[in-house]
mmCIF file of C-alpha atoms and ligand atoms in Angstrom:
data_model
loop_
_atom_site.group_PDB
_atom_site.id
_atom_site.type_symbol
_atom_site.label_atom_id
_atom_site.label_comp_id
_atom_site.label_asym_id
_atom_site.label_seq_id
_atom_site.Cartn_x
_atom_site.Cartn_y
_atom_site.Cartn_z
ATOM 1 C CA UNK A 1 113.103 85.775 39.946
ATOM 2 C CA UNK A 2 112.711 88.735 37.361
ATOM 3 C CA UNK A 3 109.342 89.424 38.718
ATOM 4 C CA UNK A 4 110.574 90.681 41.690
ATOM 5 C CA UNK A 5 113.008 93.439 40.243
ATOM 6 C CA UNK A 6 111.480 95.195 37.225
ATOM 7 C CA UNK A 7 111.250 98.877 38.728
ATOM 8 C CA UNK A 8 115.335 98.974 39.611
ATOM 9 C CA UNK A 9 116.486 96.638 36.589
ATOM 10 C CA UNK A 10 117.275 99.248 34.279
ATOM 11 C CA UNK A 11 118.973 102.269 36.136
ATOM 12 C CA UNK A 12 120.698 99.051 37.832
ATOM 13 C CA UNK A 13 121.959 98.202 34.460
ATOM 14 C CA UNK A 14 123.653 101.682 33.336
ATOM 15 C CA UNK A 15 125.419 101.563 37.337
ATOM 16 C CA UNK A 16 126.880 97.829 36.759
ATOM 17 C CA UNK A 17 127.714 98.005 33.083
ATOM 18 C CA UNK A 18 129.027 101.423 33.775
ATOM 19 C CA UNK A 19 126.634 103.277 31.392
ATOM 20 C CA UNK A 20 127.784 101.031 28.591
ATOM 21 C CA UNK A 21 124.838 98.808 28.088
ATOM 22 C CA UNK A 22 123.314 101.019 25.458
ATOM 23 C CA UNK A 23 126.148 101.502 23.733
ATOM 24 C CA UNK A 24 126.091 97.682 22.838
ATOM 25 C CA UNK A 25 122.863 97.351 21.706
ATOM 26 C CA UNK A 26 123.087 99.969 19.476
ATOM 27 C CA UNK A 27 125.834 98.411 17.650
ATOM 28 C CA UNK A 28 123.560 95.081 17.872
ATOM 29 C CA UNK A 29 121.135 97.331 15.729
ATOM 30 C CA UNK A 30 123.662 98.327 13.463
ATOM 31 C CA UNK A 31 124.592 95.189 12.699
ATOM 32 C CA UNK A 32 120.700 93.698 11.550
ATOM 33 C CA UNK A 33 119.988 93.898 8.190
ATOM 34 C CA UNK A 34 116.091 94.449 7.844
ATOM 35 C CA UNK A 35 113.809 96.298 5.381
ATOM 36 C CA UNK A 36 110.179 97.558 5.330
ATOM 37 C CA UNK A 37 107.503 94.847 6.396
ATOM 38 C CA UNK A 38 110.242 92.790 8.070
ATOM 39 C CA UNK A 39 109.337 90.916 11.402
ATOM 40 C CA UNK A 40 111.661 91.296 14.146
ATOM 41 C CA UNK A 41 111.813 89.143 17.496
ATOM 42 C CA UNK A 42 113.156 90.232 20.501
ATOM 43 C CA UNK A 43 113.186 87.255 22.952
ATOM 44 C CA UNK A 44 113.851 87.505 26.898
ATOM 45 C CA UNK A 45 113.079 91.055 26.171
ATOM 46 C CA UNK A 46 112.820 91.875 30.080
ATOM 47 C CA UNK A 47 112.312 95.770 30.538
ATOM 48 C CA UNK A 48 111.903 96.340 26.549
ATOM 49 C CA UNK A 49 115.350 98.130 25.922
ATOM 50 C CA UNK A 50 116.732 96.918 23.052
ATOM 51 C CA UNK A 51 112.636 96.003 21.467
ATOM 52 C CA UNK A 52 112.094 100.073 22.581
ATOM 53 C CA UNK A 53 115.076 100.540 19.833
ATOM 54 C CA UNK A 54 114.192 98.397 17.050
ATOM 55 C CA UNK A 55 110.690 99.866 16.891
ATOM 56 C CA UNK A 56 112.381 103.524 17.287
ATOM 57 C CA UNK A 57 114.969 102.632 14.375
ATOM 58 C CA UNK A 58 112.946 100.608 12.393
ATOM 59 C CA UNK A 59 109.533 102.013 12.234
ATOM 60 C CA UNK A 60 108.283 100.205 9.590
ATOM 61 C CA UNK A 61 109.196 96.678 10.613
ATOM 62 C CA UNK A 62 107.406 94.914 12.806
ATOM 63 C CA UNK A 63 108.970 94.295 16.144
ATOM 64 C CA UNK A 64 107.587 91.206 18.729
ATOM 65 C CA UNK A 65 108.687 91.270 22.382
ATOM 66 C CA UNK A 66 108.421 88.265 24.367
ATOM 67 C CA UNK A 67 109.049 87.208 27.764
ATOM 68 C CA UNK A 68 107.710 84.941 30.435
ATOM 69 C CA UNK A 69 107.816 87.741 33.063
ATOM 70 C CA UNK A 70 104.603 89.390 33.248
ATOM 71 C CA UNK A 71 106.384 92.250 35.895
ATOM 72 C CA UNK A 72 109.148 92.768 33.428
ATOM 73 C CA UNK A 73 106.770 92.720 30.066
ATOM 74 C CA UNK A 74 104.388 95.105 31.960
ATOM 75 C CA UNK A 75 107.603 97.452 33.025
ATOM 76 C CA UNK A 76 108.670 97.156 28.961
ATOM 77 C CA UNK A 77 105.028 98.108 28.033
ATOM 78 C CA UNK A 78 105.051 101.473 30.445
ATOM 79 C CA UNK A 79 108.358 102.376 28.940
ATOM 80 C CA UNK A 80 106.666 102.273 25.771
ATOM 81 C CA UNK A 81 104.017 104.037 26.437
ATOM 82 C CA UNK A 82 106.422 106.894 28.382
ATOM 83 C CA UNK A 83 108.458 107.027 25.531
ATOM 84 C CA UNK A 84 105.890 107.412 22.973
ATOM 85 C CA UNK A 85 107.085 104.708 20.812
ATOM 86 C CA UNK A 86 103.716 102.346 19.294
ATOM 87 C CA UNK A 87 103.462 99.076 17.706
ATOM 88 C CA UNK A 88 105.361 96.869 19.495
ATOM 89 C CA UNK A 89 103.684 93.468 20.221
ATOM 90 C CA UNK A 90 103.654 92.500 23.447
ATOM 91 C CA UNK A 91 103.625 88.889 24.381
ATOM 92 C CA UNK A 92 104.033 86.698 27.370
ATOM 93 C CA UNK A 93 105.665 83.406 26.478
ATOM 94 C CA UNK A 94 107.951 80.958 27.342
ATOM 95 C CA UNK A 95 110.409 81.467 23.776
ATOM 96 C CA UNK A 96 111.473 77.456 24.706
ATOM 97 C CA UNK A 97 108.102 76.733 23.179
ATOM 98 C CA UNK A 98 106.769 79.478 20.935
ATOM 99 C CA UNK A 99 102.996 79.410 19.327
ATOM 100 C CA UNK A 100 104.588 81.005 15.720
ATOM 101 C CA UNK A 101 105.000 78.826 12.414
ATOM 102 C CA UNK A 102 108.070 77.666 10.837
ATOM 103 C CA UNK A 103 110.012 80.515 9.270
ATOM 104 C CA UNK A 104 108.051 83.300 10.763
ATOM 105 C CA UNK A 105 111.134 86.033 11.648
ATOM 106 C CA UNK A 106 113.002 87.984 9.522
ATOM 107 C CA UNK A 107 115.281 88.038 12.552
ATOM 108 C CA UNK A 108 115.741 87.181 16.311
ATOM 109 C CA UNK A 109 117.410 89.224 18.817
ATOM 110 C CA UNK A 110 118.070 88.433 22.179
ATOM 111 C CA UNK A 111 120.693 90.848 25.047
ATOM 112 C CA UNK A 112 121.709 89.682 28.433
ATOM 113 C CA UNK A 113 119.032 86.676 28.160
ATOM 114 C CA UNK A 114 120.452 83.773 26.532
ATOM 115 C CA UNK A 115 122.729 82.868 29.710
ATOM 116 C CA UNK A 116 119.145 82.825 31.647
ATOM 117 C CA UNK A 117 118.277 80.044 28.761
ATOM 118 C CA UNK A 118 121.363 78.214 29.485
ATOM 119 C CA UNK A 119 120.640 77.007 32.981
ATOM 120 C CA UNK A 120 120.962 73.758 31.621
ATOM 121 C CA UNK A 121 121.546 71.879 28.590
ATOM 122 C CA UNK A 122 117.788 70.645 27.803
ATOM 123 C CA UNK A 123 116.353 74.134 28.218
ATOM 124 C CA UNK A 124 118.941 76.098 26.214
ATOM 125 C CA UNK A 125 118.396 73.101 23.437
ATOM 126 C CA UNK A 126 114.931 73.696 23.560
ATOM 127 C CA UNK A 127 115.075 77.333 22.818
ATOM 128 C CA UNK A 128 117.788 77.008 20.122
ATOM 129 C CA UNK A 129 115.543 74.581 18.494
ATOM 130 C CA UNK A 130 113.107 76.886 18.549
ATOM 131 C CA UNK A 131 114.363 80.503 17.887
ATOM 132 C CA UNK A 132 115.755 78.191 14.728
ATOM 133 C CA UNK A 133 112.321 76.969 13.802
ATOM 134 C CA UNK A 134 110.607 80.245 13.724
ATOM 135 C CA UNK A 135 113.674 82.452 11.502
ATOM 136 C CA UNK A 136 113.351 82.384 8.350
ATOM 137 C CA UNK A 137 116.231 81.051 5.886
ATOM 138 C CA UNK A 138 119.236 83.746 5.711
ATOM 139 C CA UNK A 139 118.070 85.442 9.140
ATOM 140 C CA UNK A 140 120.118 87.150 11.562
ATOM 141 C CA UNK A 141 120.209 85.736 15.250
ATOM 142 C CA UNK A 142 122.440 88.309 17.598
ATOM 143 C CA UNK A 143 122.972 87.400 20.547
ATOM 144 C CA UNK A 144 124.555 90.522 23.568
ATOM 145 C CA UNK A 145 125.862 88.658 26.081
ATOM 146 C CA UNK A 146 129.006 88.115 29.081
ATOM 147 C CA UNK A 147 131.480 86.389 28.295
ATOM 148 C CA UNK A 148 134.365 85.647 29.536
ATOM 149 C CA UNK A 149 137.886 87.898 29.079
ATOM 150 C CA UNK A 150 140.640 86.007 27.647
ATOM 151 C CA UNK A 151 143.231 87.374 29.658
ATOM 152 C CA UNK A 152 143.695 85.994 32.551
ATOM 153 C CA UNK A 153 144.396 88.684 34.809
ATOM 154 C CA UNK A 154 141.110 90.951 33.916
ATOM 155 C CA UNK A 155 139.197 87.924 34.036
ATOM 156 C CA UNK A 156 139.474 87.417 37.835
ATOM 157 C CA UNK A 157 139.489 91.102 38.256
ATOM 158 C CA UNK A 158 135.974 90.857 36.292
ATOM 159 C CA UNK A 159 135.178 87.733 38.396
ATOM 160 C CA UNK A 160 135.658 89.327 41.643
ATOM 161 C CA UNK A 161 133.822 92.160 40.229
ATOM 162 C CA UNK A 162 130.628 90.281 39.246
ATOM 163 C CA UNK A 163 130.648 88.007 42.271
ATOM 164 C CA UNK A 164 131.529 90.374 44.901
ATOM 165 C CA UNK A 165 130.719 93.754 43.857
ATOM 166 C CA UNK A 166 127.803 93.310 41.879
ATOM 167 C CA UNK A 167 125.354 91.491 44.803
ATOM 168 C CA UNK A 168 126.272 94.390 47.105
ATOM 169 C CA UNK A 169 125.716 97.343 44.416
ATOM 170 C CA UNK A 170 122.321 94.820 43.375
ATOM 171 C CA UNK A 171 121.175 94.394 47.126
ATOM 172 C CA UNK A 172 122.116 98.485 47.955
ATOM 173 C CA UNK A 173 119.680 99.414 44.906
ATOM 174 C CA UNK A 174 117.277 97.268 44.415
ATOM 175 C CA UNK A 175 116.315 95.916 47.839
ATOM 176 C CA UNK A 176 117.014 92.646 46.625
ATOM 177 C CA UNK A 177 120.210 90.291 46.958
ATOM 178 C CA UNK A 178 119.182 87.109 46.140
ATOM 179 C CA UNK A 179 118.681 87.930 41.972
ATOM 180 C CA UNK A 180 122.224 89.827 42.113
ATOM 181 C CA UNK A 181 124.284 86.979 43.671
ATOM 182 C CA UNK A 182 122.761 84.695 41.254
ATOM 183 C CA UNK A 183 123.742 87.366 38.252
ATOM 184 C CA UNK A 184 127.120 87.431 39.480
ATOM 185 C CA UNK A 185 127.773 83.655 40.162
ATOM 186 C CA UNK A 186 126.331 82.520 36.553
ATOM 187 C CA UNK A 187 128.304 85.248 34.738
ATOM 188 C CA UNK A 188 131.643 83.870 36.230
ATOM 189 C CA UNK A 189 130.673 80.715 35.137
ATOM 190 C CA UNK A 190 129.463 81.755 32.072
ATOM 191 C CA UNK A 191 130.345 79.862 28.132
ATOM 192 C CA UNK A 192 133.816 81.532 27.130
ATOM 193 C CA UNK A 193 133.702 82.711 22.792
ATOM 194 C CA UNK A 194 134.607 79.648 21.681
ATOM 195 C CA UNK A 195 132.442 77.645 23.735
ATOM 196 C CA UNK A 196 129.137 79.957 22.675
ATOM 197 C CA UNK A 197 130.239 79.800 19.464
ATOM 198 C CA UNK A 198 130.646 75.681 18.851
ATOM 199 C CA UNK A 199 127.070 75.325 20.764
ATOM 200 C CA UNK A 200 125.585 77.853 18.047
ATOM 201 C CA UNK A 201 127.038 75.494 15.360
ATOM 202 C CA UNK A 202 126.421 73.014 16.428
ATOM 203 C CA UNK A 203 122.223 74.294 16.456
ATOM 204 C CA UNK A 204 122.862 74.879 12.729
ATOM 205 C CA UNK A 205 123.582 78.788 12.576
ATOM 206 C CA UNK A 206 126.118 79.979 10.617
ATOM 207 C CA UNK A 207 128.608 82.780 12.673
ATOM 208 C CA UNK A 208 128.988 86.050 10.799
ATOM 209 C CA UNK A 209 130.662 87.775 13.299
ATOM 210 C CA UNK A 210 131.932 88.206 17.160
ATOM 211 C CA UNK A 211 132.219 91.928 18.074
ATOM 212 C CA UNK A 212 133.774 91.991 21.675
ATOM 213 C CA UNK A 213 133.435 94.890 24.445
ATOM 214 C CA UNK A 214 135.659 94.788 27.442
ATOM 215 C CA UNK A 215 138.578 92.766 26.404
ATOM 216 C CA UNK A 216 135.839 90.169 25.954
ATOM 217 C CA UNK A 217 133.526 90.204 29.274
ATOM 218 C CA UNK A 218 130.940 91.059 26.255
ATOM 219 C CA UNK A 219 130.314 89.854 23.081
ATOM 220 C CA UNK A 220 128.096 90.934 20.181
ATOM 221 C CA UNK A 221 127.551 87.286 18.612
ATOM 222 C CA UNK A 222 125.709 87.763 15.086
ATOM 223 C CA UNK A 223 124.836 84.568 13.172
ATOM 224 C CA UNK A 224 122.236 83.151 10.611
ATOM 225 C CA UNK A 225 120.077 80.472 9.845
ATOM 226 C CA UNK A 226 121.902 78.977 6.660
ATOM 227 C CA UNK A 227 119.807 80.146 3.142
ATOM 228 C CA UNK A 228 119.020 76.465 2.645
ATOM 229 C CA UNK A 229 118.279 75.575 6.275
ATOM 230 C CA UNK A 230 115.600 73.426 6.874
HETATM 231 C C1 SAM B 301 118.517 89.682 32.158
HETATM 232 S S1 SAM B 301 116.897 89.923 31.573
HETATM 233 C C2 SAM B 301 117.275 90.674 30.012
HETATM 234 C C3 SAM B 301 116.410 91.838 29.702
HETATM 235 C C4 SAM B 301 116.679 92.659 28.471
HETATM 236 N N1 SAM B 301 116.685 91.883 27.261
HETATM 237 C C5 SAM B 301 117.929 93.521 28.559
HETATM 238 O O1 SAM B 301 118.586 93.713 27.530
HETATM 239 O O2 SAM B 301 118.216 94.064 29.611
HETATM 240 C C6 SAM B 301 116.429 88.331 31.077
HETATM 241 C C7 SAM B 301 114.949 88.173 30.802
HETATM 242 O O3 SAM B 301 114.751 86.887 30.214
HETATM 243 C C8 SAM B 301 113.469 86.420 30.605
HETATM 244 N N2 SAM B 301 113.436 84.984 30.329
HETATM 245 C C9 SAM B 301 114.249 84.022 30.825
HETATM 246 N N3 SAM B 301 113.949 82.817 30.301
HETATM 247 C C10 SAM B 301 112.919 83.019 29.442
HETATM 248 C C11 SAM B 301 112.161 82.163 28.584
HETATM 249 N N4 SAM B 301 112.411 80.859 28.520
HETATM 250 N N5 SAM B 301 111.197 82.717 27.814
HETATM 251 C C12 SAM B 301 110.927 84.034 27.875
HETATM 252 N N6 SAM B 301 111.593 84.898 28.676
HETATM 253 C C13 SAM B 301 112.589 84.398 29.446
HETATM 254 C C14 SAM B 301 113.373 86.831 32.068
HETATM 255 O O4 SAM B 301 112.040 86.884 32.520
HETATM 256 C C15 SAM B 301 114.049 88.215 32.035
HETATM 257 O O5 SAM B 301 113.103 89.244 31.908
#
């Protein structure tokens, strides 16, 4: 499905999280502790935003972008390139099944891809398994993600918003309904905090902190893999 939107995805993305989007990654890079000759993941990494970041912040760390899109990965490489910023590494790969070693990351990012991982239970156990496997001990692992608000009230005004407005704003822009409506529908169904969080624990990460943007229909989740995990 992401093949077919890569050129629209990101002005899309400033329009539907009214110009916000940025502002939450950059407190997701605020929040990872890293240090020269570090290795930094960024998984379902789409159009490269938040990789095009790390390697701007951190230019001595090594940042890896992956994602199983080659129409996104190629958009994320032109940004790149456009934007002068070198050294990322590029690769196209399915994250549920990596080709790294055991304790290869310094730390894992991932923003507005782990509900894509979550389609269903086996797949999103896969890639926890996984993005676990290749951290090292004492890692970060932030996850950006929707959420759901805990009032009641501005959640169904943010469900009607994400099921109704978003496919026609998606459709108007892009050309293309089908990957909107399906946006919309999974956020509204979407893990609530505690739900996210008790799935990450139960994984083995330890939470650190939940930073929440619009009364909750965002959270910044930051954990680690425990010092003496396996
Ligand atoms: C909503 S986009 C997120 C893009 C970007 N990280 C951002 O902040 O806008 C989700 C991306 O996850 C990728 N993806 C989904 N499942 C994946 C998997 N198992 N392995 C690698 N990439 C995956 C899709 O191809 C898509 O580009």
């Amino acid at each position: 499905m992401f093949d077919s939107i890569p050129q629209r995805y990101v002005l899309l993305n400033k329009i539907l999280t009214f110009g916000q989007d940025d502002r939450w990654r950059d407190k997701l890079l605020q929040n990872i502790q890293t240090k020269s000759g570090n290795k930094i993941l960024d998984i379902c990494t789409g159009t490269g935003d938040l990789a095009l970041k790390l390697a701007k912040k951190f230019p001595n760390v090594e940042i890896y972008a992956m994602d199983f899109s080659p129409n996104m990965l190629h958009e994320a490489e032109k940004r790149a390139y456009k934007k002068g910023i070198k050294g990322i590494i590029f690769i196209e790969d399915d994250c549920t099944d990596m080709d790294f070693e055991d304790n290869f990351f310094d730390s894992i990012t991932i923003s507005f891809g782990f509900r894509n991982l979550s389609y269903s239970k086996e797949n999103l156990s896969k890639a926890l398994a996984e993005i676990y496997r290749v951290l090292k001990c004492g890692g970060n692992f932030a996850i950006l993600e929707t959420s759901q608000p805990k009032n009641i009230f501005i959640r169904k005004v943010f469900h009607i918003y994400v099921k109704r407005i978003v496919p026609i704003l998606g459709k108007l822009i892009s050309g293309k309904g089908k990957p909107y409506a399906y946006l919309g529908g999974s956020i509204a169904k979407f893990f609530d905090r505690e739900e996210l969080e008790a799935i990450l624990i139960s994984k083995g990460f330890q939470r650190e902190k939940i930073i929440p943007f619009m009364f909750g229909g965002i959270l910044l989740c930051m954990f680690k893999k425990p010092a003496n995990g396996a």
